[in-house]
CSV table of C-alpha atoms in Angstrom, one decimal:
chain,number,residue,atom,x,y,z
Q,520,MET,CA,40.8,157.6,283.6
Q,521,GLY,CA,41.7,158.3,279.7
Q,522,MET,CA,40.5,157.2,276.9
Q,523,GLY,CA,42.1,154.0,276.3
Q,524,ALA,CA,41.5,153.0,279.8
Q,525,TYR,CA,37.5,153.3,279.2
Q,526,LEU,CA,37.5,151.5,275.9
Q,527,ALA,CA,39.8,149.0,277.5
Q,528,ALA,CA,37.2,148.1,280.5
Q,529,LEU,CA,34.4,148.9,277.9
Q,530,THR,CA,35.8,146.0,275.5
Q,531,ASP,CA,36.2,143.7,279.0
Q,532,ARG,CA,33.0,144.1,280.1
Q,533,GLN,CA,31.6,143.1,276.4
Q,534,ARG,CA,34.0,140.1,276.4
Q,535,TYR,CA,32.9,139.3,280.2
Q,536,LEU,CA,29.3,138.9,279.4
Q,537,SER,CA,29.8,137.3,276.3
Q,538,GLN,CA,31.4,134.6,277.8
Q,539,GLU,CA,28.7,134.7,281.1
Q,540,GLU,CA,26.3,134.2,278.5
Q,541,SER,CA,28.1,131.4,276.7
Q,542,VAL,CA,28.7,128.8,280.2
Q,543,ARG,CA,24.7,129.2,280.9
Q,544,ALA,CA,23.9,128.0,277.3
Q,545,ASN,CA,26.7,125.2,278.0
Q,546,ILE,CA,25.1,124.3,281.3
Q,547,ALA,CA,21.2,124.6,280.0
Q,548,CYS,CA,22.0,122.5,276.9
Q,549,GLY,CA,24.6,119.9,278.5
Q,550,GLN,CA,23.0,119.3,281.5
Q,551,ARG,CA,22.0,115.6,280.6
Q,552,SER,CA,26.0,115.1,280.8
Q,553,HIS,CA,26.6,116.2,284.0
Q,554,LEU,CA,24.4,114.1,284.8
Q,555,SER,CA,25.6,111.2,283.6
Q,556,ASP,CA,29.1,112.5,284.8
Q,557,ILE,CA,27.9,112.4,288.4
Q,558,THR,CA,25.7,109.6,288.3
Q,559,GLU,CA,29.2,107.1,287.3
Q,560,LEU,CA,30.8,109.2,289.7
Q,561,PHE,CA,28.6,108.6,292.4
Q,562,GLY,CA,28.2,105.1,291.1
Q,563,GLU,CA,31.2,104.4,292.0
Q,564,TYR,CA,30.6,105.1,296.0
Q,565,GLY,CA,27.1,103.1,295.9
Q,566,VAL,CA,25.2,106.5,295.5
Q,567,SER,CA,21.8,105.9,293.8
Q,568,ASP,CA,20.9,106.9,290.5
Q,569,GLU,CA,17.8,109.3,291.7
Q,570,VAL,CA,20.5,110.5,294.7
Q,571,SER,CA,22.5,111.8,291.8
Q,572,GLU,CA,19.6,113.4,289.7
Q,573,CYS,CA,18.8,115.4,293.0
Q,574,VAL,CA,22.8,116.7,293.3
Q,575,VAL,CA,22.0,117.7,289.4
Q,576,ASP,CA,19.3,119.5,290.0
Q,577,CYS,CA,20.4,121.2,293.1
Q,578,LEU,CA,23.8,122.3,291.1
Q,579,THR,CA,21.6,123.3,288.2
Q,580,ALA,CA,18.9,125.2,290.4
Q,581,GLU,CA,19.7,128.8,290.4
Q,582,ASP,CA,22.5,129.2,288.4
Q,583,ASN,CA,25.1,127.6,291.2
Q,584,LEU,CA,27.1,125.9,288.5
Q,585,ALA,CA,27.5,129.0,286.5
Q,586,LYS,CA,28.4,130.4,289.5
Q,587,TYR,CA,30.6,128.1,290.6
Q,588,ASN,CA,31.8,128.0,286.8
Q,589,PHE,CA,32.1,131.7,285.9
Q,590,LYS,CA,33.5,134.0,288.7
Q,591,LYS,CA,32.6,137.5,287.9
Q,592,PRO,CA,35.8,140.2,288.5
Q,593,LYS,CA,36.1,142.3,291.0
Q,594,ARG,CA,35.1,145.6,290.3
Q,595,ARG,CA,38.2,147.6,291.6
Q,596,ARG,CA,40.6,145.2,289.8
Q,597,ALA,CA,43.6,147.4,288.4
């Protein structure tokens, strides 16, 4: 790997880490907005607010929502 490819890979990694941090911060701050969106959506199908809140808690637990929204690139991609 030449110097240019190394620098490109380094920049790509820094960009990924920055975006990942941003996504996690948005999810942490926006949990209430996700709750209202999911509650409204499930309410149309007769699901109670308590059950909807449990769904939001499960999605936001252990970074599940971040994993869904932001996939890590494959290590050996060209």
